């Protein structure tokens, strides 16, 4: 069981933990997500483990596959995308 959702931190798995939370509460498997999003299972695992930041399209399909509101998840995606862009531009 996943721990209760907490305030997200500023590490590499920031958005991945949100996606894990959504998947956990939807009760869907990684195989279902791969099939529903049209992504390879390896890509799904990479996204859920924070090794890969997903595309906007993948995030939209992911939300639908989990029965979540795509607009809400895409707002979180945009926030994380902007945060990551600002962090990379400071280097």
mmCIF file of N, CA, C and O in Angstrom:
data_model
loop_
_atom_site.group_PDB
_atom_site.id
_atom_site.type_symbol
_atom_site.label_atom_id
_atom_site.label_comp_id
_atom_site.label_asym_id
_atom_site.label_seq_id
_atom_site.Cartn_x
_atom_site.Cartn_y
_atom_site.Cartn_z
ATOM 1 N N UNK A 1 0.838 -1.184 0.000
ATOM 2 C CA UNK A 1 0.000 0.000 0.000
ATOM 3 C C UNK A 1 0.884 1.249 0.000
ATOM 4 O O UNK A 1 1.873 1.318 0.708
ATOM 5 N N UNK A 2 0.508 2.216 -0.810
ATOM 6 C CA UNK A 2 1.253 3.465 -0.861
ATOM 7 C C UNK A 2 0.972 4.297 0.383
ATOM 8 O O UNK A 2 -0.126 4.256 0.917
ATOM 9 N N UNK A 3 1.955 5.051 0.817
ATOM 10 C CA UNK A 3 1.711 5.947 1.950
ATOM 11 C C UNK A 3 0.736 7.042 1.537
ATOM 12 O O UNK A 3 0.557 7.296 0.348
ATOM 13 N N UNK A 4 0.098 7.684 2.492
ATOM 14 C CA UNK A 4 -0.810 8.782 2.139
ATOM 15 C C UNK A 4 -0.082 9.829 1.308
ATOM 16 O O UNK A 4 1.109 10.054 1.481
ATOM 17 N N UNK A 5 -0.815 10.446 0.412
ATOM 18 C CA UNK A 5 -0.244 11.469 -0.464
ATOM 19 C C UNK A 5 0.232 12.632 0.392
ATOM 20 O O UNK A 5 -0.466 13.129 1.245
ATOM 21 N N UNK A 6 1.462 13.024 0.148
ATOM 22 C CA UNK A 6 2.044 14.138 0.890
ATOM 23 C C UNK A 6 2.394 15.248 -0.074
ATOM 24 O O UNK A 6 2.399 15.053 -1.282
ATOM 25 N N UNK A 7 2.734 16.379 0.466
ATOM 26 C CA UNK A 7 3.198 17.497 -0.358
ATOM 27 C C UNK A 7 4.398 17.001 -1.169
ATOM 28 O O UNK A 7 5.322 16.408 -0.632
ATOM 29 N N UNK A 8 4.355 17.258 -2.464
ATOM 30 C CA UNK A 8 5.431 16.788 -3.333
ATOM 31 C C UNK A 8 6.700 17.580 -3.086
ATOM 32 O O UNK A 8 6.680 18.772 -2.821
ATOM 33 N N UNK A 9 7.817 16.908 -3.195
ATOM 34 C CA UNK A 9 9.095 17.562 -2.992
ATOM 35 C C UNK A 9 9.689 17.971 -4.328
ATOM 36 O O UNK A 9 9.095 17.777 -5.373
ATOM 37 N N UNK A 10 10.885 18.471 -4.291
ATOM 38 C CA UNK A 10 11.533 19.035 -5.454
ATOM 39 C C UNK A 10 12.525 18.066 -6.097
ATOM 40 O O UNK A 10 13.497 18.484 -6.677
ATOM 41 N N UNK A 11 12.303 16.778 -6.004
ATOM 42 C CA UNK A 11 13.271 15.831 -6.546
ATOM 43 C C UNK A 11 12.834 15.316 -7.918
ATOM 44 O O UNK A 11 11.817 15.727 -8.450
ATOM 45 N N UNK A 12 13.604 14.411 -8.459
ATOM 46 C CA UNK A 12 13.383 13.919 -9.822
ATOM 47 C C UNK A 12 12.092 13.115 -9.969
ATOM 48 O O UNK A 12 11.595 12.955 -11.071
ATOM 49 N N UNK A 13 11.540 12.619 -8.892
ATOM 50 C CA UNK A 13 10.350 11.779 -8.988
ATOM 51 C C UNK A 13 9.076 12.533 -8.628
ATOM 52 O O UNK A 13 8.041 11.924 -8.396
ATOM 53 N N UNK A 14 9.137 13.838 -8.609
ATOM 54 C CA UNK A 14 8.014 14.703 -8.237
ATOM 55 C C UNK A 14 6.708 14.286 -8.932
ATOM 56 O O UNK A 14 5.731 13.930 -8.279
ATOM 57 N N UNK A 15 6.663 14.342 -10.231
ATOM 58 C CA UNK A 15 5.444 14.032 -10.981
ATOM 59 C C UNK A 15 5.148 12.534 -10.973
ATOM 60 O O UNK A 15 3.987 12.132 -10.958
ATOM 61 N N UNK A 16 6.193 11.719 -10.952
ATOM 62 C CA UNK A 16 5.999 10.263 -10.947
ATOM 63 C C UNK A 16 5.194 9.824 -9.733
ATOM 64 O O UNK A 16 4.326 8.946 -9.830
ATOM 65 N N UNK A 17 5.449 10.437 -8.579
ATOM 66 C CA UNK A 17 4.699 10.052 -7.378
ATOM 67 C C UNK A 17 3.230 10.413 -7.488
ATOM 68 O O UNK A 17 2.369 9.681 -7.013
ATOM 69 N N UNK A 18 2.928 11.515 -8.141
ATOM 70 C CA UNK A 18 1.538 11.881 -8.373
ATOM 71 C C UNK A 18 0.871 10.841 -9.280
ATOM 72 O O UNK A 18 -0.249 10.391 -9.013
ATOM 73 N N UNK A 19 1.569 10.441 -10.327
ATOM 74 C CA UNK A 19 1.014 9.425 -11.233
ATOM 75 C C UNK A 19 0.817 8.096 -10.516
ATOM 76 O O UNK A 19 -0.189 7.408 -10.744
ATOM 77 N N UNK A 20 1.739 7.722 -9.651
ATOM 78 C CA UNK A 20 1.589 6.491 -8.869
ATOM 79 C C UNK A 20 0.349 6.574 -7.986
ATOM 80 O O UNK A 20 -0.400 5.600 -7.855
ATOM 81 N N UNK A 21 0.147 7.711 -7.369
ATOM 82 C CA UNK A 21 -1.004 7.919 -6.492
ATOM 83 C C UNK A 21 -2.313 7.757 -7.277
ATOM 84 O O UNK A 21 -3.235 7.067 -6.834
ATOM 85 N N UNK A 22 -2.373 8.368 -8.450
ATOM 86 C CA UNK A 22 -3.571 8.284 -9.292
ATOM 87 C C UNK A 22 -3.819 6.834 -9.702
ATOM 88 O O UNK A 22 -4.946 6.338 -9.617
ATOM 89 N N UNK A 23 -2.768 6.148 -10.121
ATOM 90 C CA UNK A 23 -2.908 4.744 -10.542
ATOM 91 C C UNK A 23 -3.359 3.862 -9.385
ATOM 92 O O UNK A 23 -4.258 3.027 -9.534
ATOM 93 N N UNK A 24 -2.759 4.056 -8.222
ATOM 94 C CA UNK A 24 -3.099 3.260 -7.049
ATOM 95 C C UNK A 24 -4.583 3.397 -6.709
ATOM 96 O O UNK A 24 -5.275 2.406 -6.484
ATOM 97 N N UNK A 25 -5.068 4.617 -6.697
ATOM 98 C CA UNK A 25 -6.464 4.837 -6.328
ATOM 99 C C UNK A 25 -7.435 4.429 -7.430
ATOM 100 O O UNK A 25 -8.607 4.161 -7.147
ATOM 101 N N UNK A 26 -6.960 4.343 -8.659
ATOM 102 C CA UNK A 26 -7.796 3.862 -9.752
ATOM 103 C C UNK A 26 -7.849 2.339 -9.770
ATOM 104 O O UNK A 26 -8.762 1.750 -10.347
ATOM 105 N N UNK A 27 -6.849 1.705 -9.157
ATOM 106 C CA UNK A 27 -6.801 0.249 -9.123
ATOM 107 C C UNK A 27 -6.479 -0.382 -10.461
ATOM 108 O O UNK A 27 -6.937 -1.492 -10.737
ATOM 109 N N UNK A 28 -5.706 0.311 -11.290
ATOM 110 C CA UNK A 28 -5.350 -0.243 -12.598
ATOM 111 C C UNK A 28 -3.915 -0.764 -12.588
ATOM 112 O O UNK A 28 -3.075 -0.285 -11.826
ATOM 113 N N UNK A 29 -3.655 -1.722 -13.436
ATOM 114 C CA UNK A 29 -2.328 -2.317 -13.518
ATOM 115 C C UNK A 29 -1.457 -1.562 -14.526
ATOM 116 O O UNK A 29 -1.963 -0.816 -15.373
ATOM 117 N N UNK A 30 -0.174 -1.792 -14.438
ATOM 118 C CA UNK A 30 0.752 -1.200 -15.404
ATOM 119 C C UNK A 30 0.472 -1.729 -16.806
ATOM 120 O O UNK A 30 0.585 -0.985 -17.791
ATOM 121 N N UNK A 31 0.094 -2.995 -16.915
ATOM 122 C CA UNK A 31 -0.244 -3.561 -18.223
ATOM 123 C C UNK A 31 -1.461 -2.865 -18.817
ATOM 124 O O UNK A 31 -1.498 -2.588 -20.019
ATOM 125 N N UNK A 32 -2.462 -2.593 -17.992
ATOM 126 C CA UNK A 32 -3.641 -1.863 -18.461
ATOM 127 C C UNK A 32 -3.240 -0.474 -18.952
ATOM 128 O O UNK A 32 -3.714 -0.013 -19.990
ATOM 129 N N UNK A 33 -2.355 0.190 -18.198
ATOM 130 C CA UNK A 33 -1.903 1.522 -18.594
ATOM 131 C C UNK A 33 -1.152 1.486 -19.918
ATOM 132 O O UNK A 33 -1.349 2.358 -20.772
ATOM 133 N N UNK A 34 -0.303 0.492 -20.092
ATOM 134 C CA UNK A 34 0.442 0.367 -21.348
ATOM 135 C C UNK A 34 -0.533 0.196 -22.512
ATOM 136 O O UNK A 34 -0.417 0.878 -23.540
ATOM 137 N N UNK A 35 -1.492 -0.684 -22.336
ATOM 138 C CA UNK A 35 -2.482 -0.926 -23.392
ATOM 139 C C UNK A 35 -3.321 0.327 -23.664
ATOM 140 O O UNK A 35 -3.517 0.722 -24.812
ATOM 141 N N UNK A 36 -3.799 0.970 -22.613
ATOM 142 C CA UNK A 36 -4.691 2.127 -22.751
ATOM 143 C C UNK A 36 -3.999 3.377 -23.280
ATOM 144 O O UNK A 36 -4.624 4.209 -23.925
ATOM 145 N N UNK A 37 -2.721 3.526 -22.986
ATOM 146 C CA UNK A 37 -1.990 4.711 -23.439
ATOM 147 C C UNK A 37 -1.291 4.485 -24.774
ATOM 148 O O UNK A 37 -0.804 5.431 -25.376
ATOM 149 N N UNK A 38 -1.185 3.219 -25.181
ATOM 150 C CA UNK A 38 -0.477 2.898 -26.417
ATOM 151 C C UNK A 38 1.029 2.937 -26.248
ATOM 152 O O UNK A 38 1.767 2.983 -27.222
ATOM 153 N N UNK A 39 1.475 2.908 -25.003
ATOM 154 C CA UNK A 39 2.910 2.963 -24.707
ATOM 155 C C UNK A 39 3.445 1.576 -24.397
ATOM 156 O O UNK A 39 2.705 0.682 -23.991
ATOM 157 N N UNK A 40 4.720 1.417 -24.578
ATOM 158 C CA UNK A 40 5.394 0.184 -24.196
ATOM 159 C C UNK A 40 5.400 0.082 -22.671
ATOM 160 O O UNK A 40 5.516 1.095 -21.977
ATOM 161 N N UNK A 41 5.294 -1.118 -22.140
ATOM 162 C CA UNK A 41 5.282 -1.321 -20.689
ATOM 163 C C UNK A 41 6.550 -0.756 -20.045
ATOM 164 O O UNK A 41 6.510 -0.214 -18.938
ATOM 165 N N UNK A 42 7.666 -0.834 -20.750
ATOM 166 C CA UNK A 42 8.921 -0.290 -20.224
ATOM 167 C C UNK A 42 8.819 1.224 -20.041
ATOM 168 O O UNK A 42 9.294 1.767 -19.045
ATOM 169 N N UNK A 43 8.180 1.879 -20.971
ATOM 170 C CA UNK A 43 7.990 3.332 -20.858
ATOM 171 C C UNK A 43 7.106 3.663 -19.648
ATOM 172 O O UNK A 43 7.396 4.596 -18.893
ATOM 173 N N UNK A 44 6.046 2.900 -19.467
ATOM 174 C CA UNK A 44 5.165 3.110 -18.308
ATOM 175 C C UNK A 44 5.967 2.969 -17.019
ATOM 176 O O UNK A 44 5.873 3.821 -16.127
ATOM 177 N N UNK A 45 6.771 1.928 -16.910
ATOM 178 C CA UNK A 45 7.604 1.736 -15.709
ATOM 179 C C UNK A 45 8.595 2.890 -15.534
ATOM 180 O O UNK A 45 8.796 3.359 -14.409
ATOM 181 N N UNK A 46 9.204 3.337 -16.620
ATOM 182 C CA UNK A 46 10.162 4.441 -16.534
ATOM 183 C C UNK A 46 9.482 5.720 -16.037
ATOM 184 O O UNK A 46 10.042 6.452 -15.215
ATOM 185 N N UNK A 47 8.283 5.990 -16.520
ATOM 186 C CA UNK A 47 7.543 7.172 -16.076
ATOM 187 C C UNK A 47 7.173 7.039 -14.603
ATOM 188 O O UNK A 47 7.388 7.958 -13.804
ATOM 189 N N UNK A 48 6.635 5.891 -14.218
ATOM 190 C CA UNK A 48 6.188 5.700 -12.837
ATOM 191 C C UNK A 48 7.337 5.669 -11.832
ATOM 192 O O UNK A 48 7.120 5.924 -10.646
ATOM 193 N N UNK A 49 8.527 5.365 -12.303
ATOM 194 C CA UNK A 49 9.685 5.346 -11.411
ATOM 195 C C UNK A 49 10.512 6.625 -11.489
ATOM 196 O O UNK A 49 11.581 6.715 -10.886
ATOM 197 N N UNK A 50 10.041 7.610 -12.248
ATOM 198 C CA UNK A 50 10.716 8.896 -12.317
ATOM 199 C C UNK A 50 11.953 8.930 -13.186
ATOM 200 O O UNK A 50 12.716 9.883 -13.145
ATOM 201 N N UNK A 51 12.162 7.896 -13.984
ATOM 202 C CA UNK A 51 13.328 7.872 -14.865
ATOM 203 C C UNK A 51 13.078 8.637 -16.164
ATOM 204 O O UNK A 51 14.008 8.948 -16.893
ATOM 205 N N UNK A 52 11.809 8.912 -16.449
ATOM 206 C CA UNK A 52 11.431 9.565 -17.696
ATOM 207 C C UNK A 52 10.244 10.489 -17.413
ATOM 208 O O UNK A 52 9.270 10.065 -16.804
ATOM 209 N N UNK A 53 10.335 11.743 -17.849
ATOM 210 C CA UNK A 53 9.202 12.657 -17.703
ATOM 211 C C UNK A 53 8.279 12.450 -18.898
ATOM 212 O O UNK A 53 8.721 12.485 -20.047
ATOM 213 N N UNK A 54 6.996 12.214 -18.657
ATOM 214 C CA UNK A 54 6.086 11.873 -19.760
ATOM 215 C C UNK A 54 5.740 13.065 -20.640
ATOM 216 O O UNK A 54 5.857 14.217 -20.222
ATOM 217 N N UNK A 55 5.288 12.753 -21.825
ATOM 218 C CA UNK A 55 4.798 13.792 -22.722
ATOM 219 C C UNK A 55 3.411 14.230 -22.258
ATOM 220 O O UNK A 55 2.748 13.560 -21.466
ATOM 221 N N UNK A 56 2.979 15.351 -22.787
ATOM 222 C CA UNK A 56 1.641 15.857 -22.478
ATOM 223 C C UNK A 56 0.578 14.857 -22.955
ATOM 224 O O UNK A 56 -0.389 14.584 -22.254
ATOM 225 N N UNK A 57 0.765 14.299 -24.154
ATOM 226 C CA UNK A 57 -0.194 13.338 -24.697
ATOM 227 C C UNK A 57 -0.290 12.076 -23.850
ATOM 228 O O UNK A 57 -1.389 11.565 -23.607
ATOM 229 N N UNK A 58 0.866 11.562 -23.426
ATOM 230 C CA UNK A 58 0.864 10.382 -22.576
ATOM 231 C C UNK A 58 0.110 10.673 -21.277
ATOM 232 O O UNK A 58 -0.676 9.858 -20.808
ATOM 233 N N UNK A 59 0.350 11.856 -20.711
ATOM 234 C CA UNK A 59 -0.297 12.225 -19.452
ATOM 235 C C UNK A 59 -1.811 12.287 -19.623
ATOM 236 O O UNK A 59 -2.562 11.821 -18.759
ATOM 237 N N UNK A 60 -2.260 12.822 -20.735
ATOM 238 C CA UNK A 60 -3.705 12.885 -21.008
ATOM 239 C C UNK A 60 -4.295 11.478 -21.115
ATOM 240 O O UNK A 60 -5.334 11.183 -20.509
ATOM 241 N N UNK A 61 -3.643 10.606 -21.864
ATOM 242 C CA UNK A 61 -4.127 9.223 -22.018
ATOM 243 C C UNK A 61 -4.073 8.480 -20.683
ATOM 244 O O UNK A 61 -4.953 7.681 -20.366
ATOM 245 N N UNK A 62 -3.045 8.745 -19.891
ATOM 246 C CA UNK A 62 -2.881 8.128 -18.576
ATOM 247 C C UNK A 62 -4.059 8.506 -17.671
ATOM 248 O O UNK A 62 -4.647 7.657 -17.004
ATOM 249 N N UNK A 63 -4.394 9.792 -17.663
ATOM 250 C CA UNK A 63 -5.516 10.259 -16.838
ATOM 251 C C UNK A 63 -6.802 9.544 -17.233
ATOM 252 O O UNK A 63 -7.539 9.040 -16.372
ATOM 253 N N UNK A 64 -7.065 9.459 -18.516
ATOM 254 C CA UNK A 64 -8.280 8.778 -18.983
ATOM 255 C C UNK A 64 -8.273 7.293 -18.610
ATOM 256 O O UNK A 64 -9.293 6.750 -18.207
ATOM 257 N N UNK A 65 -7.124 6.655 -18.733
ATOM 258 C CA UNK A 65 -7.014 5.230 -18.401
ATOM 259 C C UNK A 65 -7.285 4.983 -16.920
ATOM 260 O O UNK A 65 -7.766 3.919 -16.536
ATOM 261 N N UNK A 66 -7.000 5.985 -16.088
ATOM 262 C CA UNK A 66 -7.212 5.856 -14.641
ATOM 263 C C UNK A 66 -8.558 6.418 -14.197
ATOM 264 O O UNK A 66 -8.883 6.387 -13.006
ATOM 265 N N UNK A 67 -9.317 6.969 -15.128
ATOM 266 C CA UNK A 67 -10.598 7.557 -14.773
ATOM 267 C C UNK A 67 -10.452 8.884 -14.038
ATOM 268 O O UNK A 67 -11.367 9.320 -13.342
ATOM 269 N N UNK A 68 -9.304 9.527 -14.213
ATOM 270 C CA UNK A 68 -9.048 10.818 -13.563
ATOM 271 C C UNK A 68 -9.412 11.951 -14.523
ATOM 272 O O UNK A 68 -9.519 11.748 -15.733
ATOM 273 N N UNK A 69 -9.580 13.136 -13.986
ATOM 274 C CA UNK A 69 -9.871 14.307 -14.806
ATOM 275 C C UNK A 69 -8.589 14.721 -15.532
ATOM 276 O O UNK A 69 -7.628 15.155 -14.892
ATOM 277 N N UNK A 70 -8.558 14.606 -16.858
ATOM 278 C CA UNK A 70 -7.339 14.957 -17.599
ATOM 279 C C UNK A 70 -6.912 16.404 -17.386
ATOM 280 O O UNK A 70 -5.716 16.701 -17.347
ATOM 281 N N UNK A 71 -7.875 17.310 -17.225
ATOM 282 C CA UNK A 71 -7.527 18.723 -17.055
ATOM 283 C C UNK A 71 -6.731 18.955 -15.777
ATOM 284 O O UNK A 71 -5.771 19.735 -15.771
ATOM 285 N N UNK A 72 -7.109 18.281 -14.722
ATOM 286 C CA UNK A 72 -6.404 18.433 -13.446
ATOM 287 C C UNK A 72 -4.984 17.875 -13.558
ATOM 288 O O UNK A 72 -4.013 18.517 -13.161
ATOM 289 N N UNK A 73 -4.861 16.667 -14.109
ATOM 290 C CA UNK A 73 -3.539 16.056 -14.229
ATOM 291 C C UNK A 73 -2.655 16.852 -15.195
ATOM 292 O O UNK A 73 -1.454 16.992 -14.962
ATOM 293 N N UNK A 74 -3.254 17.424 -16.239
ATOM 294 C CA UNK A 74 -2.468 18.231 -17.173
ATOM 295 C C UNK A 74 -2.028 19.557 -16.553
ATOM 296 O O UNK A 74 -0.963 20.076 -16.891
ATOM 297 N N UNK A 75 -2.809 20.098 -15.627
ATOM 298 C CA UNK A 75 -2.365 21.301 -14.914
ATOM 299 C C UNK A 75 -1.138 20.966 -14.063
ATOM 300 O O UNK A 75 -0.172 21.733 -14.021
ATOM 301 N N UNK A 76 -1.170 19.807 -13.400
ATOM 302 C CA UNK A 76 -0.011 19.377 -12.609
ATOM 303 C C UNK A 76 1.178 19.116 -13.529
ATOM 304 O O UNK A 76 2.314 19.450 -13.195
ATOM 305 N N UNK A 77 0.921 18.508 -14.697
ATOM 306 C CA UNK A 77 1.998 18.259 -15.666
ATOM 307 C C UNK A 77 2.635 19.577 -16.096
ATOM 308 O O UNK A 77 3.863 19.697 -16.142
ATOM 309 N N UNK A 78 1.804 20.577 -16.424
ATOM 310 C CA UNK A 78 2.323 21.868 -16.880
ATOM 311 C C UNK A 78 3.161 22.526 -15.789
ATOM 312 O O UNK A 78 4.231 23.074 -16.065
ATOM 313 N N UNK A 79 2.681 22.459 -14.561
ATOM 314 C CA UNK A 79 3.429 23.029 -13.440
ATOM 315 C C UNK A 79 4.803 22.364 -13.318
ATOM 316 O O UNK A 79 5.820 23.042 -13.178
ATOM 317 N N UNK A 80 4.821 21.038 -13.388
ATOM 318 C CA UNK A 80 6.087 20.312 -13.269
ATOM 319 C C UNK A 80 6.982 20.590 -14.475
ATOM 320 O O UNK A 80 8.193 20.764 -14.336
ATOM 321 N N UNK A 81 6.404 20.643 -15.662
ATOM 322 C CA UNK A 81 7.165 20.933 -16.876
ATOM 323 C C UNK A 81 7.829 22.304 -16.760
ATOM 324 O O UNK A 81 9.025 22.456 -17.056
ATOM 325 N N UNK A 82 7.070 23.305 -16.306
ATOM 326 C CA UNK A 82 7.621 24.653 -16.140
ATOM 327 C C UNK A 82 8.710 24.674 -15.072
ATOM 328 O O UNK A 82 9.739 25.324 -15.240
ATOM 329 N N UNK A 83 8.480 23.978 -13.974
ATOM 330 C CA UNK A 83 9.465 23.925 -12.892
ATOM 331 C C UNK A 83 10.765 23.305 -13.382
ATOM 332 O O UNK A 83 11.850 23.811 -13.120
ATOM 333 N N UNK A 84 10.648 22.220 -14.142
ATOM 334 C CA UNK A 84 11.834 21.548 -14.666
ATOM 335 C C UNK A 84 12.559 22.443 -15.676
ATOM 336 O O UNK A 84 13.783 22.485 -15.708
ATOM 337 N N UNK A 85 11.799 23.170 -16.490
ATOM 338 C CA UNK A 85 12.401 24.073 -17.482
ATOM 339 C C UNK A 85 13.162 25.197 -16.793
ATOM 340 O O UNK A 85 14.265 25.556 -17.219
ATOM 341 N N UNK A 86 12.582 25.765 -15.741
ATOM 342 C CA UNK A 86 13.268 26.832 -14.997
ATOM 343 C C UNK A 86 14.541 26.309 -14.348
ATOM 344 O O UNK A 86 15.571 26.970 -14.356
ATOM 345 N N UNK A 87 14.477 25.103 -13.796
ATOM 346 C CA UNK A 87 15.648 24.516 -13.136
ATOM 347 C C UNK A 87 16.770 24.298 -14.143
ATOM 348 O O UNK A 87 17.929 24.583 -13.873
ATOM 349 N N UNK A 88 16.432 23.808 -15.337
ATOM 350 C CA UNK A 88 17.452 23.545 -16.359
ATOM 351 C C UNK A 88 18.012 24.835 -16.954
ATOM 352 O O UNK A 88 19.164 24.885 -17.344
ATOM 353 N N UNK A 89 17.201 25.905 -17.000
ATOM 354 C CA UNK A 89 17.698 27.153 -17.568
ATOM 355 C C UNK A 89 18.649 27.886 -16.634
ATOM 356 O O UNK A 89 19.429 28.718 -17.068
ATOM 357 N N UNK A 90 18.621 27.555 -15.350
ATOM 358 C CA UNK A 90 19.529 28.188 -14.372
ATOM 359 C C UNK A 90 20.920 27.603 -14.429
ATOM 360 O O UNK A 90 21.848 28.157 -13.876
ATOM 361 N N UNK A 91 21.089 26.467 -15.034
ATOM 362 C CA UNK A 91 22.389 25.788 -15.071
ATOM 363 C C UNK A 91 23.317 26.412 -16.051
ATOM 364 O O UNK A 91 23.171 26.958 -17.000
#
